[in-house]
PDB file of C-alpha atoms in Angstrom:
ATOM      1  CA  MET A  18     -14.121   1.259   3.889  1.00 94.00           C
ATOM      2  CA  PHE A  19     -12.285  -0.031   0.827  1.00 94.00           C
ATOM      3  CA  SER A  20     -13.557  -2.118  -2.061  1.00 96.00           C
ATOM      4  CA  GLY A  21     -11.173  -4.325  -4.015  1.00 94.00           C
ATOM      5  CA  SER A  22      -8.920  -5.142  -1.052  1.00 95.00           C
ATOM      6  CA  ASP A  23      -7.973  -8.611  -2.303  1.00 94.00           C
ATOM      7  CA  THR A  24      -4.873  -7.302  -4.095  1.00 90.00           C
ATOM      8  CA  GLY A  25      -3.034  -4.191  -5.206  1.00 89.00           C
ATOM      9  CA  ILE A  26      -3.857  -0.701  -3.980  1.00 90.00           C
ATOM     10  CA  GLY A  27      -6.855  -1.658  -1.833  1.00 92.00           C
ATOM     11  CA  HIS A  28      -4.895  -4.429  -0.135  1.00 95.00           C
ATOM     12  CA  ALA A  29      -1.897  -2.177   0.538  1.00 93.00           C
ATOM     13  CA  LEU A  30      -4.107   0.655   1.795  1.00 93.00           C
ATOM     14  CA  ALA A  31      -6.028  -1.582   4.170  1.00 95.00           C
ATOM     15  CA  LYS A  32      -2.762  -2.821   5.675  1.00 95.00           C
ATOM     16  CA  HIS A  33      -1.258   0.650   5.915  1.00 93.00           C
ATOM     17  CA  LEU A  34      -4.236   2.318   7.564  1.00 95.00           C
ATOM     18  CA  ASP A  35      -4.537  -0.580   9.989  1.00 96.00           C
ATOM     19  CA  SER A  36      -0.881  -0.079  10.945  1.00 94.00           C
ATOM     20  CA  LEU A  37      -1.653   3.617  11.600  1.00 93.00           C
ATOM     21  CA  GLY A  38      -4.380   2.648  14.067  1.00 94.00           C
ATOM     22  CA  PHE A  39      -7.494   3.197  11.964  1.00 95.00           C
ATOM     23  CA  VAL A  40     -10.599   1.018  12.047  1.00 95.00           C
ATOM     24  CA  VAL A  41     -10.635  -0.504   8.555  1.00 97.00           C
ATOM     25  CA  PHE A  42     -13.398  -2.284   6.646  1.00 97.00           C
ATOM     26  CA  ALA A  43     -11.764  -4.176   3.784  1.00 97.00           C
ATOM     27  CA  GLY A  44     -14.210  -5.278   1.111  1.00 97.00           C
ATOM     28  CA  VAL A  45     -12.979  -8.251  -0.900  1.00 97.00           C
ATOM     29  CA  LEU A  46     -14.303 -10.126  -3.892  1.00 96.00           C
ATOM     30  CA  ASP A  47     -13.591 -13.446  -2.176  1.00 96.00           C
ATOM     31  CA  LYS A  48     -13.595 -13.576   1.626  1.00 95.00           C
ATOM     32  CA  ASP A  49     -12.068 -17.061   1.458  1.00 95.00           C
ATOM     33  CA  GLY A  50      -9.330 -16.087  -1.011  1.00 95.00           C
ATOM     34  CA  PRO A  51      -5.599 -15.573  -0.359  1.00 95.00           C
ATOM     35  CA  GLY A  52      -5.902 -11.773  -0.182  1.00 95.00           C
ATOM     36  CA  ALA A  53      -8.526 -11.913   2.547  1.00 96.00           C
ATOM     37  CA  ALA A  54      -6.540 -14.558   4.426  1.00 97.00           C
ATOM     38  CA  GLU A  55      -3.431 -12.370   4.320  1.00 96.00           C
ATOM     39  CA  LEU A  56      -5.340  -9.409   5.747  1.00 97.00           C
ATOM     40  CA  ARG A  57      -6.682 -11.504   8.603  1.00 96.00           C
ATOM     41  CA  ARG A  58      -3.222 -12.904   9.311  1.00 96.00           C
ATOM     42  CA  SER A  59      -1.193  -9.706   9.196  1.00 96.00           C
ATOM     43  CA  CYS A  60      -3.594  -7.029  10.459  1.00 96.00           C
ATOM     44  CA  SER A  61      -5.017  -6.176  13.859  1.00 96.00           C
ATOM     45  CA  GLN A  62      -8.467  -6.932  15.222  1.00 95.00           C
ATOM     46  CA  ARG A  63      -9.523  -3.434  14.165  1.00 95.00           C
ATOM     47  CA  LEU A  64      -9.676  -4.590  10.549  1.00 97.00           C
ATOM     48  CA  SER A  65     -12.838  -6.333   9.358  1.00 97.00           C
ATOM     49  CA  VAL A  66     -12.917  -8.309   6.112  1.00 97.00           C
ATOM     50  CA  LEU A  67     -16.223  -7.924   4.251  1.00 97.00           C
ATOM     51  CA  GLN A  68     -17.497 -10.065   1.393  1.00 98.00           C
ATOM     52  CA  LEU A  69     -18.136  -7.379  -1.230  1.00 98.00           C
ATOM     53  CA  ASP A  70     -18.713  -8.033  -4.893  1.00 97.00           C
ATOM     54  CA  ILE A  71     -19.683  -4.489  -5.855  1.00 98.00           C
ATOM     55  CA  THR A  72     -21.831  -5.765  -8.743  1.00 97.00           C
ATOM     56  CA  ASN A  73     -23.957  -7.743  -6.263  1.00 98.00           C
ATOM     57  CA  THR A  74     -26.633  -5.503  -4.726  1.00 98.00           C
ATOM     58  CA  THR A  75     -27.285  -7.928  -1.877  1.00 98.00           C
ATOM     59  CA  GLN A  76     -23.614  -7.996  -0.857  1.00 98.00           C
ATOM     60  CA  VAL A  77     -23.402  -4.193  -0.986  1.00 98.00           C
ATOM     61  CA  LYS A  78     -26.434  -3.899   1.297  1.00 98.00           C
ATOM     62  CA  GLU A  79     -25.099  -6.544   3.683  1.00 98.00           C
ATOM     63  CA  ALA A  80     -21.738  -4.743   3.857  1.00 98.00           C
ATOM     64  CA  TYR A  81     -23.567  -1.495   4.656  1.00 98.00           C
ATOM     65  CA  LEU A  82     -25.541  -3.128   7.474  1.00 97.00           C
ATOM     66  CA  THR A  83     -22.372  -4.641   8.948  1.00 97.00           C
ATOM     67  CA  VAL A  84     -20.480  -1.350   8.862  1.00 97.00           C
ATOM     68  CA  SER A  85     -23.476   0.641  10.085  1.00 96.00           C
ATOM     69  CA  GLU A  86     -23.875  -1.661  13.077  1.00 95.00           C
ATOM     70  CA  LYS A  87     -20.221  -1.214  14.046  1.00 95.00           C
ATOM     71  CA  VAL A  88     -19.898   2.557  13.592  1.00 94.00           C
ATOM     72  CA  GLN A  89     -23.453   3.405  14.730  1.00 88.00           C
ATOM     73  CA  ASN A  90     -23.955   7.142  15.286  1.00 88.00           C
ATOM     74  CA  ALA A  91     -20.315   8.015  14.705  1.00 89.00           C
ATOM     75  CA  GLY A  92     -20.708   7.461  10.976  1.00 91.00           C
ATOM     76  CA  LEU A  93     -18.022   6.370   8.543  1.00 96.00           C
ATOM     77  CA  TRP A  94     -15.116   8.676   7.721  1.00 97.00           C
ATOM     78  CA  GLY A  95     -14.139   7.394   4.290  1.00 97.00           C
ATOM     79  CA  VAL A  96     -15.256   5.205   1.391  1.00 98.00           C
ATOM     80  CA  VAL A  97     -12.651   4.323  -1.239  1.00 97.00           C
ATOM     81  CA  ASN A  98     -14.069   2.854  -4.444  1.00 98.00           C
ATOM     82  CA  ASN A  99     -10.979   0.963  -5.520  1.00 95.00           C
ATOM     83  CA  ALA A 100     -12.349  -2.235  -7.107  1.00 94.00           C
ATOM     84  CA  GLY A 101     -11.954  -2.305 -10.870  1.00 93.00           C
ATOM     85  CA  ILE A 102     -11.210  -4.388 -13.950  1.00 92.00           C
ATOM     86  CA  LEU A 103      -9.092  -3.621 -17.001  1.00 88.00           C
ATOM     87  CA  GLY A 104     -10.637  -5.708 -19.742  1.00 84.00           C
ATOM     88  CA  PHE A 105      -8.646  -6.934 -22.731  1.00 84.00           C
ATOM     89  CA  PRO A 106      -6.629  -3.970 -24.126  1.00 88.00           C
ATOM     90  CA  ALA A 107      -7.474  -3.784 -27.814  1.00 92.00           C
ATOM     91  CA  ASP A 108      -8.828  -1.346 -30.392  1.00 93.00           C
ATOM     92  CA  GLY A 109     -12.374  -0.222 -29.658  1.00 94.00           C
ATOM     93  CA  GLU A 110     -13.722  -1.722 -32.870  1.00 95.00           C
ATOM     94  CA  LEU A 111     -12.321  -5.121 -31.947  1.00 94.00           C
ATOM     95  CA  LEU A 112     -13.660  -5.322 -28.398  1.00 93.00           C
ATOM     96  CA  PRO A 113     -16.882  -7.331 -27.946  1.00 91.00           C
ATOM     97  CA  MET A 114     -19.818  -5.546 -26.350  1.00 93.00           C
ATOM     98  CA  SER A 115     -19.488  -7.827 -23.325  1.00 91.00           C
ATOM     99  CA  THR A 116     -16.170  -6.118 -22.483  1.00 92.00           C
ATOM    100  CA  TYR A 117     -17.777  -2.678 -22.586  1.00 96.00           C
ATOM    101  CA  ARG A 118     -20.665  -3.856 -20.415  1.00 96.00           C
ATOM    102  CA  HIS A 119     -18.420  -5.620 -17.895  1.00 95.00           C
ATOM    103  CA  CYS A 120     -16.133  -2.602 -17.506  1.00 96.00           C
ATOM    104  CA  MET A 121     -19.104  -0.311 -16.955  1.00 98.00           C
ATOM    105  CA  GLU A 122     -20.730  -2.756 -14.531  1.00 98.00           C
ATOM    106  CA  VAL A 123     -17.678  -2.948 -12.278  1.00 97.00           C
ATOM    107  CA  ASN A 124     -15.793   0.317 -12.771  1.00 97.00           C
ATOM    108  CA  PHE A 125     -18.809   2.618 -12.885  1.00 98.00           C
ATOM    109  CA  PHE A 126     -22.145   1.120 -11.803  1.00 98.00           C
ATOM    110  CA  GLY A 127     -20.582  -0.845  -8.938  1.00 98.00           C
ATOM    111  CA  ALA A 128     -18.801   2.234  -7.604  1.00 98.00           C
ATOM    112  CA  VAL A 129     -21.961   4.321  -7.921  1.00 98.00           C
ATOM    113  CA  GLU A 130     -24.016   1.770  -6.000  1.00 98.00           C
ATOM    114  CA  VAL A 131     -21.444   1.540  -3.202  1.00 98.00           C
ATOM    115  CA  SER A 132     -21.314   5.349  -3.010  1.00 98.00           C
ATOM    116  CA  LYS A 133     -25.091   5.779  -2.892  1.00 98.00           C
ATOM    117  CA  THR A 134     -25.468   3.015  -0.305  1.00 98.00           C
ATOM    118  CA  PHE A 135     -22.822   4.353   2.097  1.00 98.00           C
ATOM    119  CA  LEU A 136     -23.535   8.080   1.776  1.00 98.00           C
ATOM    120  CA  PRO A 137     -25.814   8.173   4.851  1.00 97.00           C
ATOM    121  CA  LEU A 138     -22.839   7.071   6.964  1.00 97.00           C
ATOM    122  CA  LEU A 139     -20.554   9.682   5.355  1.00 97.00           C
ATOM    123  CA  ARG A 140     -23.147  12.373   5.981  1.00 97.00           C
ATOM    124  CA  LYS A 141     -23.062  11.634   9.717  1.00 95.00           C
ATOM    125  CA  SER A 142     -19.310  12.214   9.881  1.00 96.00           C
ATOM    126  CA  GLN A 143     -18.954  14.789   7.073  1.00 97.00           C
ATOM    127  CA  GLY A 144     -16.523  12.282   5.635  1.00 97.00           C
ATOM    128  CA  ARG A 145     -14.735  11.529   2.379  1.00 98.00           C
ATOM    129  CA  LEU A 146     -15.621   9.687  -0.829  1.00 98.00           C
ATOM    130  CA  VAL A 147     -12.568   8.695  -2.879  1.00 98.00           C
ATOM    131  CA  ASN A 148     -12.994   7.192  -6.347  1.00 98.00           C
ATOM    132  CA  MET A 149     -10.101   5.367  -7.977  1.00 96.00           C
ATOM    133  CA  SER A 150     -10.340   6.392 -11.606  1.00 96.00           C
ATOM    134  CA  SER A 151      -7.395   6.241 -14.001  1.00 93.00           C
ATOM    135  CA  MET A 152      -5.164   8.252 -16.286  1.00 90.00           C
ATOM    136  CA  ALA A 153      -7.302   6.659 -19.029  1.00 91.00           C
ATOM    137  CA  GLY A 154     -10.365   8.252 -17.444  1.00 93.00           C
ATOM    138  CA  GLY A 155      -9.041  11.746 -18.099  1.00 92.00           C
ATOM    139  CA  ILE A 156      -7.420  11.432 -21.523  1.00 92.00           C
ATOM    140  CA  PRO A 157      -8.076   9.182 -24.548  1.00 92.00           C
ATOM    141  CA  LEU A 158      -5.556   6.334 -24.783  1.00 92.00           C
ATOM    142  CA  PRO A 159      -5.497   3.864 -27.692  1.00 92.00           C
ATOM    143  CA  ARG A 160      -6.651   0.297 -26.853  1.00 92.00           C
ATOM    144  CA  TYR A 161      -8.480   1.427 -23.706  1.00 93.00           C
ATOM    145  CA  ALA A 162     -11.877   2.389 -25.140  1.00 96.00           C
ATOM    146  CA  ALA A 163     -13.923   0.209 -22.767  1.00 96.00           C
ATOM    147  CA  TYR A 164     -11.775   0.728 -19.672  1.00 96.00           C
ATOM    148  CA  GLY A 165     -11.253   4.442 -20.326  1.00 97.00           C
ATOM    149  CA  ALA A 166     -14.937   5.105 -20.970  1.00 98.00           C
ATOM    150  CA  SER A 167     -15.918   3.445 -17.681  1.00 98.00           C
ATOM    151  CA  LYS A 168     -13.280   5.388 -15.748  1.00 97.00           C
ATOM    152  CA  ALA A 169     -14.236   8.653 -17.457  1.00 97.00           C
ATOM    153  CA  ALA A 170     -17.810   8.055 -16.309  1.00 98.00           C
ATOM    154  CA  LEU A 171     -16.533   7.513 -12.760  1.00 98.00           C
ATOM    155  CA  SER A 172     -14.500  10.726 -12.910  1.00 97.00           C
ATOM    156  CA  MET A 173     -17.506  12.732 -14.080  1.00 98.00           C
ATOM    157  CA  PHE A 174     -19.620  11.152 -11.338  1.00 98.00           C
ATOM    158  CA  SER A 175     -16.960  12.213  -8.818  1.00 98.00           C
ATOM    159  CA  GLY A 176     -16.996  15.801 -10.050  1.00 97.00           C
ATOM    160  CA  VAL A 177     -20.767  16.106  -9.896  1.00 98.00           C
ATOM    161  CA  MET A 178     -20.947  14.491  -6.452  1.00 98.00           C
ATOM    162  CA  ARG A 179     -18.196  16.807  -5.209  1.00 98.00           C
ATOM    163  CA  GLN A 180     -20.456  19.750  -6.039  1.00 98.00           C
ATOM    164  CA  GLU A 181     -23.708  18.219  -4.822  1.00 98.00           C
ATOM    165  CA  LEU A 182     -22.476  16.769  -1.523  1.00 98.00           C
ATOM    166  CA  SER A 183     -20.518  19.822  -0.391  1.00 97.00           C
ATOM    167  CA  LYS A 184     -23.646  21.181   1.336  1.00 97.00           C
ATOM    168  CA  TRP A 185     -23.233  18.393   3.917  1.00 97.00           C
ATOM    169  CA  GLY A 186     -19.479  18.846   4.265  1.00 97.00           C
ATOM    170  CA  ILE A 187     -18.723  15.616   2.379  1.00 98.00           C
ATOM    171  CA  LYS A 188     -15.594  15.899   0.253  1.00 98.00           C
ATOM    172  CA  VAL A 189     -15.297  13.880  -2.964  1.00 98.00           C
ATOM    173  CA  MET A 190     -11.996  13.157  -4.723  1.00 98.00           C
ATOM    174  CA  ALA A 191     -10.948  11.331  -7.880  1.00 97.00           C
ATOM    175  CA  ILE A 192      -7.562   9.633  -8.272  1.00 96.00           C
ATOM    176  CA  HIS A 193      -6.061   9.392 -11.787  1.00 95.00           C
ATOM    177  CA  PRO A 194      -2.951   7.201 -11.433  1.00 91.00           C
ATOM    178  CA  SER A 195      -0.626   6.385 -14.298  1.00 83.00           C
ATOM    179  CA  GLY A 196       0.431   2.760 -14.825  1.00 74.00           C
ATOM    180  CA  PHE A 197       1.019   0.720 -11.661  1.00 67.00           C
ATOM    181  CA  ARG A 198       1.159  -3.015 -11.034  1.00 64.00           C
ATOM    182  CA  THR A 199      -1.984  -3.442  -8.987  1.00 63.00           C
ATOM    183  CA  GLY A 200      -3.232  -6.918  -9.868  1.00 61.00           C
ATOM    184  CA  ILE A 201      -5.872  -5.468 -12.208  1.00 55.00           C
ATOM    185  CA  GLU A 202      -3.837  -6.911 -15.072  1.00 51.00           C
ATOM    186  CA  GLY A 203      -5.525 -10.258 -14.438  1.00 52.00           C
ATOM    187  CA  THR A 204      -4.335 -13.817 -14.961  1.00 54.00           C
ATOM    188  CA  ALA A 205      -3.233 -15.698 -18.048  1.00 57.00           C
ATOM    189  CA  GLU A 206      -6.461 -17.763 -17.938  1.00 63.00           C
ATOM    190  CA  GLN A 207      -8.605 -14.614 -17.884  1.00 64.00           C
ATOM    191  CA  TRP A 208      -6.722 -13.141 -20.829  1.00 66.00           C
ATOM    192  CA  ASP A 209      -6.965 -16.388 -22.791  1.00 73.00           C
ATOM    193  CA  ARG A 210     -10.734 -16.441 -22.287  1.00 76.00           C
ATOM    194  CA  GLN A 211     -11.172 -12.802 -23.294  1.00 75.00           C
ATOM    195  CA  GLU A 212      -8.843 -13.130 -26.272  1.00 79.00           C
ATOM    196  CA  LYS A 213     -10.775 -16.165 -27.475  1.00 79.00           C
ATOM    197  CA  GLU A 214     -14.065 -14.282 -27.199  1.00 81.00           C
ATOM    198  CA  LEU A 215     -12.587 -11.314 -29.060  1.00 83.00           C
ATOM    199  CA  MET A 216     -11.232 -13.423 -31.935  1.00 84.00           C
ATOM    200  CA  GLU A 217     -14.337 -15.582 -32.282  1.00 83.00           C
ATOM    201  CA  ASN A 218     -16.620 -12.563 -32.643  1.00 83.00           C
ATOM    202  CA  LEU A 219     -14.578 -10.671 -35.229  1.00 90.00           C
ATOM    203  CA  PRO A 220     -16.311 -10.290 -38.614  1.00 91.00           C
ATOM    204  CA  ALA A 221     -14.213 -11.518 -41.525  1.00 91.00           C
ATOM    205  CA  ASP A 222     -13.863  -8.074 -43.091  1.00 93.00           C
ATOM    206  CA  THR A 223     -12.708  -6.558 -39.805  1.00 94.00           C
ATOM    207  CA  ARG A 224     -10.141  -9.329 -39.340  1.00 91.00           C
ATOM    208  CA  GLN A 225      -8.894  -8.706 -42.861  1.00 93.00           C
ATOM    209  CA  ALA A 226      -8.738  -4.930 -42.361  1.00 95.00           C
ATOM    210  CA  TYR A 227      -6.534  -5.228 -39.273  1.00 93.00           C
ATOM    211  CA  GLY A 228      -4.516  -8.210 -40.465  1.00 92.00           C
ATOM    212  CA  GLU A 229      -3.444 -11.328 -38.588  1.00 87.00           C
ATOM    213  CA  GLU A 230      -0.055  -9.874 -37.676  1.00 89.00           C
ATOM    214  CA  TYR A 231      -1.656  -6.914 -35.912  1.00 89.00           C
ATOM    215  CA  LEU A 232      -4.152  -9.118 -34.078  1.00 86.00           C
ATOM    216  CA  LEU A 233      -1.372 -11.423 -32.881  1.00 83.00           C
ATOM    217  CA  GLY A 234       0.533  -8.342 -31.734  1.00 84.00           C
ATOM    218  CA  LEU A 235      -2.223  -7.571 -29.218  1.00 84.00           C
ATOM    219  CA  ARG A 236      -1.101 -10.557 -27.202  1.00 76.00           C
ATOM    220  CA  ASN A 237       2.515  -9.315 -27.235  1.00 76.00           C
ATOM    221  CA  TYR A 238       1.332  -5.889 -26.097  1.00 76.00           C
ATOM    222  CA  LEU A 239      -0.509  -7.537 -23.221  1.00 72.00           C
ATOM    223  CA  LEU A 240       2.472  -9.658 -22.211  1.00 70.00           C
ATOM    224  CA  HIS A 241       4.724  -6.593 -22.042  1.00 68.00           C
ATOM    225  CA  LEU A 242       2.173  -4.425 -20.247  1.00 71.00           C
ATOM    226  CA  PRO A 243       3.473  -5.158 -16.702  1.00 65.00           C
ATOM    227  CA  SER A 244       6.990  -4.049 -17.684  1.00 63.00           C
ATOM    228  CA  HIS A 245       5.605  -0.565 -18.365  1.00 67.00           C
ATOM    229  CA  CYS A 246       3.870  -0.375 -14.972  1.00 68.00           C
ATOM    230  CA  ALA A 247       5.580   0.872 -11.818  1.00 69.00           C
ATOM    231  CA  PRO A 248       5.880  -1.737  -9.036  1.00 69.00           C
ATOM    232  CA  ASP A 249       6.036   0.851  -6.237  1.00 79.00           C
ATOM    233  CA  LEU A 250       2.500   1.786  -5.187  1.00 84.00           C
ATOM    234  CA  SER A 251       3.582   4.464  -2.699  1.00 88.00           C
ATOM    235  CA  PRO A 252       2.616   7.478  -4.918  1.00 91.00           C
ATOM    236  CA  VAL A 253      -0.951   6.172  -5.186  1.00 93.00           C
ATOM    237  CA  LEU A 254      -1.121   5.303  -1.496  1.00 93.00           C
ATOM    238  CA  GLY A 255       0.119   8.784  -0.643  1.00 94.00           C
ATOM    239  CA  SER A 256      -2.574  10.388  -2.789  1.00 95.00           C
ATOM    240  CA  VAL A 257      -5.365   8.310  -1.257  1.00 95.00           C
ATOM    241  CA  LEU A 258      -4.106   9.018   2.263  1.00 95.00           C
ATOM    242  CA  HIS A 259      -3.986  12.749   1.518  1.00 97.00           C
ATOM    243  CA  ALA A 260      -7.506  12.585   0.117  1.00 97.00           C
ATOM    244  CA  LEU A 261      -8.713  10.846   3.266  1.00 97.00           C
ATOM    245  CA  LEU A 262      -6.783  12.778   5.904  1.00 95.00           C
ATOM    246  CA  ALA A 263      -5.875  16.253   4.625  1.00 96.00           C
ATOM    247  CA  ARG A 264      -7.866  19.191   5.919  1.00 94.00           C
ATOM    248  CA  ARG A 265      -8.161  20.545   2.376  1.00 96.00           C
ATOM    249  CA  PRO A 266      -7.889  17.611  -0.036  1.00 97.00           C
ATOM    250  CA  GLN A 267      -7.552  18.141  -3.782  1.00 95.00           C
ATOM    251  CA  GLY A 268     -10.474  17.333  -6.048  1.00 95.00           C
ATOM    252  CA  LEU A 269      -8.170  15.450  -8.435  1.00 96.00           C
ATOM    253  CA  TYR A 270      -4.924  13.556  -7.816  1.00 96.00           C
ATOM    254  CA  THR A 271      -2.576  12.383 -10.578  1.00 94.00           C
ATOM    255  CA  PRO A 272       0.031  10.124  -8.931  1.00 92.00           C
ATOM    256  CA  GLY A 273       2.704   8.385 -10.938  1.00 85.00           C
ATOM    257  CA  LYS A 274       5.162   9.230 -13.666  1.00 82.00           C
ATOM    258  CA  GLY A 275       3.517  10.732 -16.737  1.00 78.00           C
ATOM    259  CA  ALA A 276       0.030  11.092 -15.269  1.00 76.00           C
ATOM    260  CA  TYR A 277      -0.088  14.899 -15.129  1.00 80.00           C
ATOM    261  CA  ALA A 278       1.699  16.108 -18.281  1.00 84.00           C
ATOM    262  CA  PRO A 279      -0.546  14.333 -20.858  1.00 83.00           C
ATOM    263  CA  LEU A 280      -3.632  15.628 -19.032  1.00 84.00           C
ATOM    264  CA  CYS A 281      -2.298  19.195 -19.290  1.00 84.00           C
ATOM    265  CA  ILE A 282      -1.528  18.740 -22.990  1.00 86.00           C
ATOM    266  CA  PHE A 283      -5.001  17.308 -23.609  1.00 89.00           C
ATOM    267  CA  CYS A 284      -6.719  20.165 -21.770  1.00 86.00           C
ATOM    268  CA  CYS A 285      -4.578  23.100 -22.939  1.00 89.00           C
ATOM    269  CA  PHE A 286      -3.457  22.295 -26.490  1.00 88.00           C
ATOM    270  CA  PRO A 287      -5.363  21.661 -29.741  1.00 91.00           C
ATOM    271  CA  LEU A 288      -6.596  18.082 -30.111  1.00 89.00           C
ATOM    272  CA  TRP A 289      -4.437  17.479 -33.198  1.00 89.00           C
ATOM    273  CA  PHE A 290      -1.368  18.208 -31.073  1.00 87.00           C
ATOM    274  CA  TYR A 291      -2.482  15.801 -28.345  1.00 87.00           C
ATOM    275  CA  ASP A 292      -3.198  13.080 -30.914  1.00 88.00           C
ATOM    276  CA  PHE A 293       0.248  13.610 -32.433  1.00 84.00           C
ATOM    277  CA  PHE A 294       1.818  13.541 -28.957  1.00 80.00           C
TER     278      PHE A 294
END
């Protein structure tokens, strides 16, 4: 069962596992949207599209009942918490509290609720729980305070659950990809709305401290963000598939160029060296 299957990694994974013959439950934010329509059009009858806004407790429970009815005593082999949001990339002082709350609501609390709800089905099958964190969830990256904090919380949750659920044979993995074009980047309208909220809530002294040129540069950074993200999702798909199917999966995966080296530097070197790097 995947969340966030409308676009990006979740969408590609749902298609790929369906092509391999698996029974797939693809949770989407909008069951009437183009992503859901594409899954219905291109995939087999084994794939079920589920309306699943992970911040909506009722939808999470309804998705659980639907899946439980279909798998019955066999249980569910895997849950992949893939749904997530980026939020406007800006300095932590500049971000409004609503951005912090929204990132935590989707990237952390939503994933936790899905995990807790579906664990009875994973216990039946001694299955897998895979949480899509981020490179920013393992190391501090400038302009990703809200996003990184929410993903770091998800990574810590994954580590604790890996220890606690092992008594039932459930394996828990976290994925820390580097930059990929997944659709999480959002639309121009979403960015305009978030940028407007950010600028309107800035105190005058903060605006003066950063300067108008720097604040305008945030938009340029955002516009160039996709050019720094890899279009080929295959490293991430490979990591998730290994986490789901390998006999001995890794606790942590770091797919993508540059995902592993900064984590090693952060963990093994003095902090001043990492900050300089």
